Amino acid sequence: MTPQQFITLLQQYAPEITQAVNRKLPVKIGAIGKKFFRDNFRKGGFQDYGLHPWQRTHRQRYAKGAVAQYKPLMSGRQNLYGSIAYTPATARVSIGTDVPYADIHNEGADIVITRRMHRFFWAKYREANGGTWKRKTPEADFWKALALKPVGSTLHIPQRQFIGESRELNNKIQQTIEDTINKIIKQ
């Protein structure tokens, strides 16, 4: 096919291609992106030419029972996982989350310990000890160490990227665009 024949073919199918670019592709690509980023949670790491696993959590190391089985950033309620959504628009789509703490997990951060956090750490320490102050568990030791940190000191939250630029996702999007346009032209 010569370049002139290709241009003629594109002009012939211009309305269908425009419809696909403006309406169909943003929805398809949004669904692909949402599935891809949610898959990062299930796999326990970020996919960008291979899986880059997240650092293990203290919960995974010290907790017992069903809670210990959850992967990093996962929980019984799935707040962060379930918040990933996409918004299609004309010839574009945005994928993201509206959870306020998502950026801290995605980028990593050093947060300052407040009095309110202090009370929370002590409450979790007591909860980990079965409601008493006497018994010791590894999980309780973790909460006690946090509770003993002075107010105003910093606490490091490691980066566990779950959303962002990925070459694997870009390849999937490129393939979807090519398949959609080829389907229109081969009708």
PDB file of N, CA, C and O in Angstrom, residues 33-68:
ATOM      1  N   GLY A  33      -6.513   0.430  32.085  1.00  0.00           N
ATOM      2  CA  GLY A  33      -5.675   1.054  33.113  1.00  0.00           C
ATOM      3  C   GLY A  33      -6.131   0.698  34.518  1.00  0.00           C
ATOM      4  O   GLY A  33      -5.322   0.382  35.393  1.00  0.00           O
ATOM      5  N   LYS A  34      -7.427   0.749  34.752  1.00  0.00           N
ATOM      6  CA  LYS A  34      -7.971   0.412  36.073  1.00  0.00           C
ATOM      7  C   LYS A  34      -7.615  -1.032  36.436  1.00  0.00           C
ATOM      8  O   LYS A  34      -7.155  -1.306  37.541  1.00  0.00           O
ATOM      9  N   LYS A  35      -7.807  -1.940  35.500  1.00  0.00           N
ATOM     10  CA  LYS A  35      -7.488  -3.354  35.743  1.00  0.00           C
ATOM     11  C   LYS A  35      -5.986  -3.529  36.004  1.00  0.00           C
ATOM     12  O   LYS A  35      -5.577  -4.265  36.897  1.00  0.00           O
ATOM     13  N   PHE A  36      -5.173  -2.820  35.226  1.00  0.00           N
ATOM     14  CA  PHE A  36      -3.721  -2.925  35.366  1.00  0.00           C
ATOM     15  C   PHE A  36      -3.263  -2.451  36.754  1.00  0.00           C
ATOM     16  O   PHE A  36      -2.472  -3.124  37.416  1.00  0.00           O
ATOM     17  N   PHE A  37      -3.772  -1.285  37.190  1.00  0.00           N
ATOM     18  CA  PHE A  37      -3.345  -0.748  38.479  1.00  0.00           C
ATOM     19  C   PHE A  37      -3.886  -1.576  39.648  1.00  0.00           C
ATOM     20  O   PHE A  37      -3.213  -1.743  40.658  1.00  0.00           O
ATOM     21  N   ARG A  38      -5.083  -2.127  39.504  1.00  0.00           N
ATOM     22  CA  ARG A  38      -5.613  -3.009  40.541  1.00  0.00           C
ATOM     23  C   ARG A  38      -4.804  -4.307  40.594  1.00  0.00           C
ATOM     24  O   ARG A  38      -4.645  -4.899  41.657  1.00  0.00           O
ATOM     25  N   ASP A  39      -4.315  -4.727  39.445  1.00  0.00           N
ATOM     26  CA  ASP A  39      -3.501  -5.934  39.393  1.00  0.00           C
ATOM     27  C   ASP A  39      -2.202  -5.747  40.182  1.00  0.00           C
ATOM     28  O   ASP A  39      -1.664  -6.705  40.735  1.00  0.00           O
ATOM     29  N   ASN A  40      -1.698  -4.514  40.242  1.00  0.00           N
ATOM     30  CA  ASN A  40      -0.505  -4.237  41.052  1.00  0.00           C
ATOM     31  C   ASN A  40      -0.762  -4.599  42.516  1.00  0.00           C
ATOM     32  O   ASN A  40       0.123  -5.122  43.193  1.00  0.00           O
ATOM     33  N   PHE A  41      -1.949  -4.329  43.020  1.00  0.00           N
ATOM     34  CA  PHE A  41      -2.291  -4.676  44.394  1.00  0.00           C
ATOM     35  C   PHE A  41      -2.282  -6.189  44.571  1.00  0.00           C
ATOM     36  O   PHE A  41      -1.768  -6.701  45.562  1.00  0.00           O
ATOM     37  N   ARG A  42      -2.896  -6.900  43.624  1.00  0.00           N
ATOM     38  CA  ARG A  42      -2.972  -8.359  43.738  1.00  0.00           C
ATOM     39  C   ARG A  42      -1.586  -9.006  43.676  1.00  0.00           C
ATOM     40  O   ARG A  42      -1.333 -10.004  44.340  1.00  0.00           O
ATOM     41  N   LYS A  43      -0.698  -8.427  42.879  1.00  0.00           N
ATOM     42  CA  LYS A  43       0.649  -8.982  42.729  1.00  0.00           C
ATOM     43  C   LYS A  43       1.609  -8.500  43.808  1.00  0.00           C
ATOM     44  O   LYS A  43       2.685  -9.049  43.974  1.00  0.00           O
ATOM     45  N   GLY A  44       1.247  -7.427  44.510  1.00  0.00           N
ATOM     46  CA  GLY A  44       2.100  -6.925  45.586  1.00  0.00           C
ATOM     47  C   GLY A  44       3.304  -6.149  45.102  1.00  0.00           C
ATOM     48  O   GLY A  44       4.366  -6.182  45.727  1.00  0.00           O
ATOM     49  N   GLY A  45       3.160  -5.419  44.000  1.00  0.00           N
ATOM     50  CA  GLY A  45       4.255  -4.625  43.482  1.00  0.00           C
ATOM     51  C   GLY A  45       3.825  -3.855  42.254  1.00  0.00           C
ATOM     52  O   GLY A  45       2.696  -3.979  41.792  1.00  0.00           O
ATOM     53  N   PHE A  46       4.746  -3.048  41.718  1.00  0.00           N
ATOM     54  CA  PHE A  46       4.452  -2.238  40.539  1.00  0.00           C
ATOM     55  C   PHE A  46       5.059  -2.897  39.313  1.00  0.00           C
ATOM     56  O   PHE A  46       6.214  -3.327  39.330  1.00  0.00           O
ATOM     57  N   GLN A  47       4.270  -2.974  38.244  1.00  0.00           N
ATOM     58  CA  GLN A  47       4.708  -3.604  37.004  1.00  0.00           C
ATOM     59  C   GLN A  47       5.230  -2.543  36.036  1.00  0.00           C
ATOM     60  O   GLN A  47       4.484  -1.673  35.609  1.00  0.00           O
ATOM     61  N   ASP A  48       6.499  -2.628  35.731  1.00  0.00           N
ATOM     62  CA  ASP A  48       7.112  -1.775  34.717  1.00  0.00           C
ATOM     63  C   ASP A  48       8.298  -2.561  34.174  1.00  0.00           C
ATOM     64  O   ASP A  48       9.391  -2.499  34.721  1.00  0.00           O
ATOM     65  N   TYR A  49       8.076  -3.313  33.104  1.00  0.00           N
ATOM     66  CA  TYR A  49       9.035  -4.296  32.598  1.00  0.00           C
ATOM     67  C   TYR A  49       9.486  -5.205  33.725  1.00  0.00           C
ATOM     68  O   TYR A  49      10.634  -5.199  34.146  1.00  0.00           O
ATOM     69  N   GLY A  50       8.553  -5.942  34.219  1.00  0.00           N
ATOM     70  CA  GLY A  50       8.784  -6.854  35.334  1.00  0.00           C
ATOM     71  C   GLY A  50       8.144  -6.300  36.588  1.00  0.00           C
ATOM     72  O   GLY A  50       7.820  -5.115  36.670  1.00  0.00           O
ATOM     73  N   LEU A  51       7.949  -7.157  37.538  1.00  0.00           N
ATOM     74  CA  LEU A  51       7.321  -6.771  38.800  1.00  0.00           C
ATOM     75  C   LEU A  51       8.376  -6.257  39.764  1.00  0.00           C
ATOM     76  O   LEU A  51       9.393  -6.907  39.989  1.00  0.00           O
ATOM     77  N   HIS A  52       8.133  -5.075  40.312  1.00  0.00           N
ATOM     78  CA  HIS A  52       9.000  -4.499  41.336  1.00  0.00           C
ATOM     79  C   HIS A  52       8.242  -4.633  42.656  1.00  0.00           C
ATOM     80  O   HIS A  52       7.389  -3.805  42.967  1.00  0.00           O
ATOM     81  N   PRO A  53       8.529  -5.706  43.438  1.00  0.00           N
ATOM     82  CA  PRO A  53       7.722  -5.975  44.634  1.00  0.00           C
ATOM     83  C   PRO A  53       7.876  -4.892  45.697  1.00  0.00           C
ATOM     84  O   PRO A  53       8.921  -4.258  45.827  1.00  0.00           O
ATOM     85  N   TRP A  54       6.797  -4.711  46.457  1.00  0.00           N
ATOM     86  CA  TRP A  54       6.805  -3.749  47.547  1.00  0.00           C
ATOM     87  C   TRP A  54       7.489  -4.340  48.766  1.00  0.00           C
ATOM     88  O   TRP A  54       7.524  -5.551  48.953  1.00  0.00           O
ATOM     89  N   GLN A  55       7.986  -3.443  49.594  1.00  0.00           N
ATOM     90  CA  GLN A  55       8.589  -3.839  50.859  1.00  0.00           C
ATOM     91  C   GLN A  55       7.520  -4.481  51.743  1.00  0.00           C
ATOM     92  O   GLN A  55       6.376  -4.031  51.784  1.00  0.00           O
ATOM     93  N   ARG A  56       7.874  -5.537  52.440  1.00  0.00           N
ATOM     94  CA  ARG A  56       6.922  -6.208  53.344  1.00  0.00           C
ATOM     95  C   ARG A  56       6.523  -5.263  54.468  1.00  0.00           C
ATOM     96  O   ARG A  56       7.307  -4.435  54.904  1.00  0.00           O
ATOM     97  N   THR A  57       5.312  -5.414  54.935  1.00  0.00           N
ATOM     98  CA  THR A  57       4.808  -4.569  56.017  1.00  0.00           C
ATOM     99  C   THR A  57       5.073  -5.226  57.368  1.00  0.00           C
ATOM    100  O   THR A  57       5.313  -6.440  57.448  1.00  0.00           O
ATOM    101  N   HIS A  58       4.989  -4.426  58.415  1.00  0.00           N
ATOM    102  CA  HIS A  58       5.119  -4.972  59.768  1.00  0.00           C
ATOM    103  C   HIS A  58       3.971  -5.926  60.057  1.00  0.00           C
ATOM    104  O   HIS A  58       4.145  -6.924  60.751  1.00  0.00           O
ATOM    105  N   ARG A  59       2.797  -5.627  59.513  1.00  0.00           N
ATOM    106  CA  ARG A  59       1.637  -6.492  59.712  1.00  0.00           C
ATOM    107  C   ARG A  59       1.926  -7.887  59.163  1.00  0.00           C
ATOM    108  O   ARG A  59       1.586  -8.890  59.782  1.00  0.00           O
ATOM    109  N   GLN A  60       2.568  -7.964  58.017  1.00  0.00           N
ATOM    110  CA  GLN A  60       2.880  -9.262  57.425  1.00  0.00           C
ATOM    111  C   GLN A  60       3.893 -10.025  58.278  1.00  0.00           C
ATOM    112  O   GLN A  60       3.863 -11.245  58.318  1.00  0.00           O
ATOM    113  N   ARG A  61       4.779  -9.302  58.919  1.00  0.00           N
ATOM    114  CA  ARG A  61       5.812  -9.957  59.725  1.00  0.00           C
ATOM    115  C   ARG A  61       5.313 -10.404  61.088  1.00  0.00           C
ATOM    116  O   ARG A  61       5.694 -11.464  61.570  1.00  0.00           O
ATOM    117  N   TYR A  62       4.468  -9.593  61.740  1.00  0.00           N
ATOM    118  CA  TYR A  62       4.169  -9.828  63.140  1.00  0.00           C
ATOM    119  C   TYR A  62       2.728 -10.231  63.448  1.00  0.00           C
ATOM    120  O   TYR A  62       2.485 -10.846  64.478  1.00  0.00           O
ATOM    121  N   ALA A  63       1.785  -9.858  62.614  1.00  0.00           N
ATOM    122  CA  ALA A  63       0.387 -10.148  62.941  1.00  0.00           C
ATOM    123  C   ALA A  63       0.088 -11.628  62.763  1.00  0.00           C
ATOM    124  O   ALA A  63       0.792 -12.353  62.063  1.00  0.00           O
ATOM    125  N   LYS A  64      -0.981 -12.054  63.414  1.00  0.00           N
ATOM    126  CA  LYS A  64      -1.410 -13.446  63.305  1.00  0.00           C
ATOM    127  C   LYS A  64      -2.826 -13.474  62.767  1.00  0.00           C
ATOM    128  O   LYS A  64      -3.553 -12.500  62.836  1.00  0.00           O
ATOM    129  N   GLY A  65      -3.205 -14.617  62.213  1.00  0.00           N
ATOM    130  CA  GLY A  65      -4.566 -14.781  61.729  1.00  0.00           C
ATOM    131  C   GLY A  65      -4.749 -14.232  60.326  1.00  0.00           C
ATOM    132  O   GLY A  65      -3.811 -14.089  59.546  1.00  0.00           O
ATOM    133  N   ALA A  66      -5.998 -13.909  60.007  1.00  0.00           N
ATOM    134  CA  ALA A  66      -6.363 -13.471  58.656  1.00  0.00           C
ATOM    135  C   ALA A  66      -5.686 -12.163  58.278  1.00  0.00           C
ATOM    136  O   ALA A  66      -5.353 -11.946  57.116  1.00  0.00           O
ATOM    137  N   VAL A  67      -5.471 -11.288  59.240  1.00  0.00           N
ATOM    138  CA  VAL A  67      -4.874  -9.976  58.966  1.00  0.00           C
ATOM    139  C   VAL A  67      -3.479 -10.124  58.374  1.00  0.00           C
ATOM    140  O   VAL A  67      -3.085  -9.368  57.489  1.00  0.00           O
ATOM    141  N   ALA A  68      -2.734 -11.121  58.817  1.00  0.00           N
ATOM    142  CA  ALA A  68      -1.364 -11.315  58.340  1.00  0.00           C
ATOM    143  C   ALA A  68      -1.308 -11.771  56.890  1.00  0.00           C
ATOM    144  O   ALA A  68      -0.282 -11.636  56.235  1.00  0.00           O
TER     145      ALA A  68
END
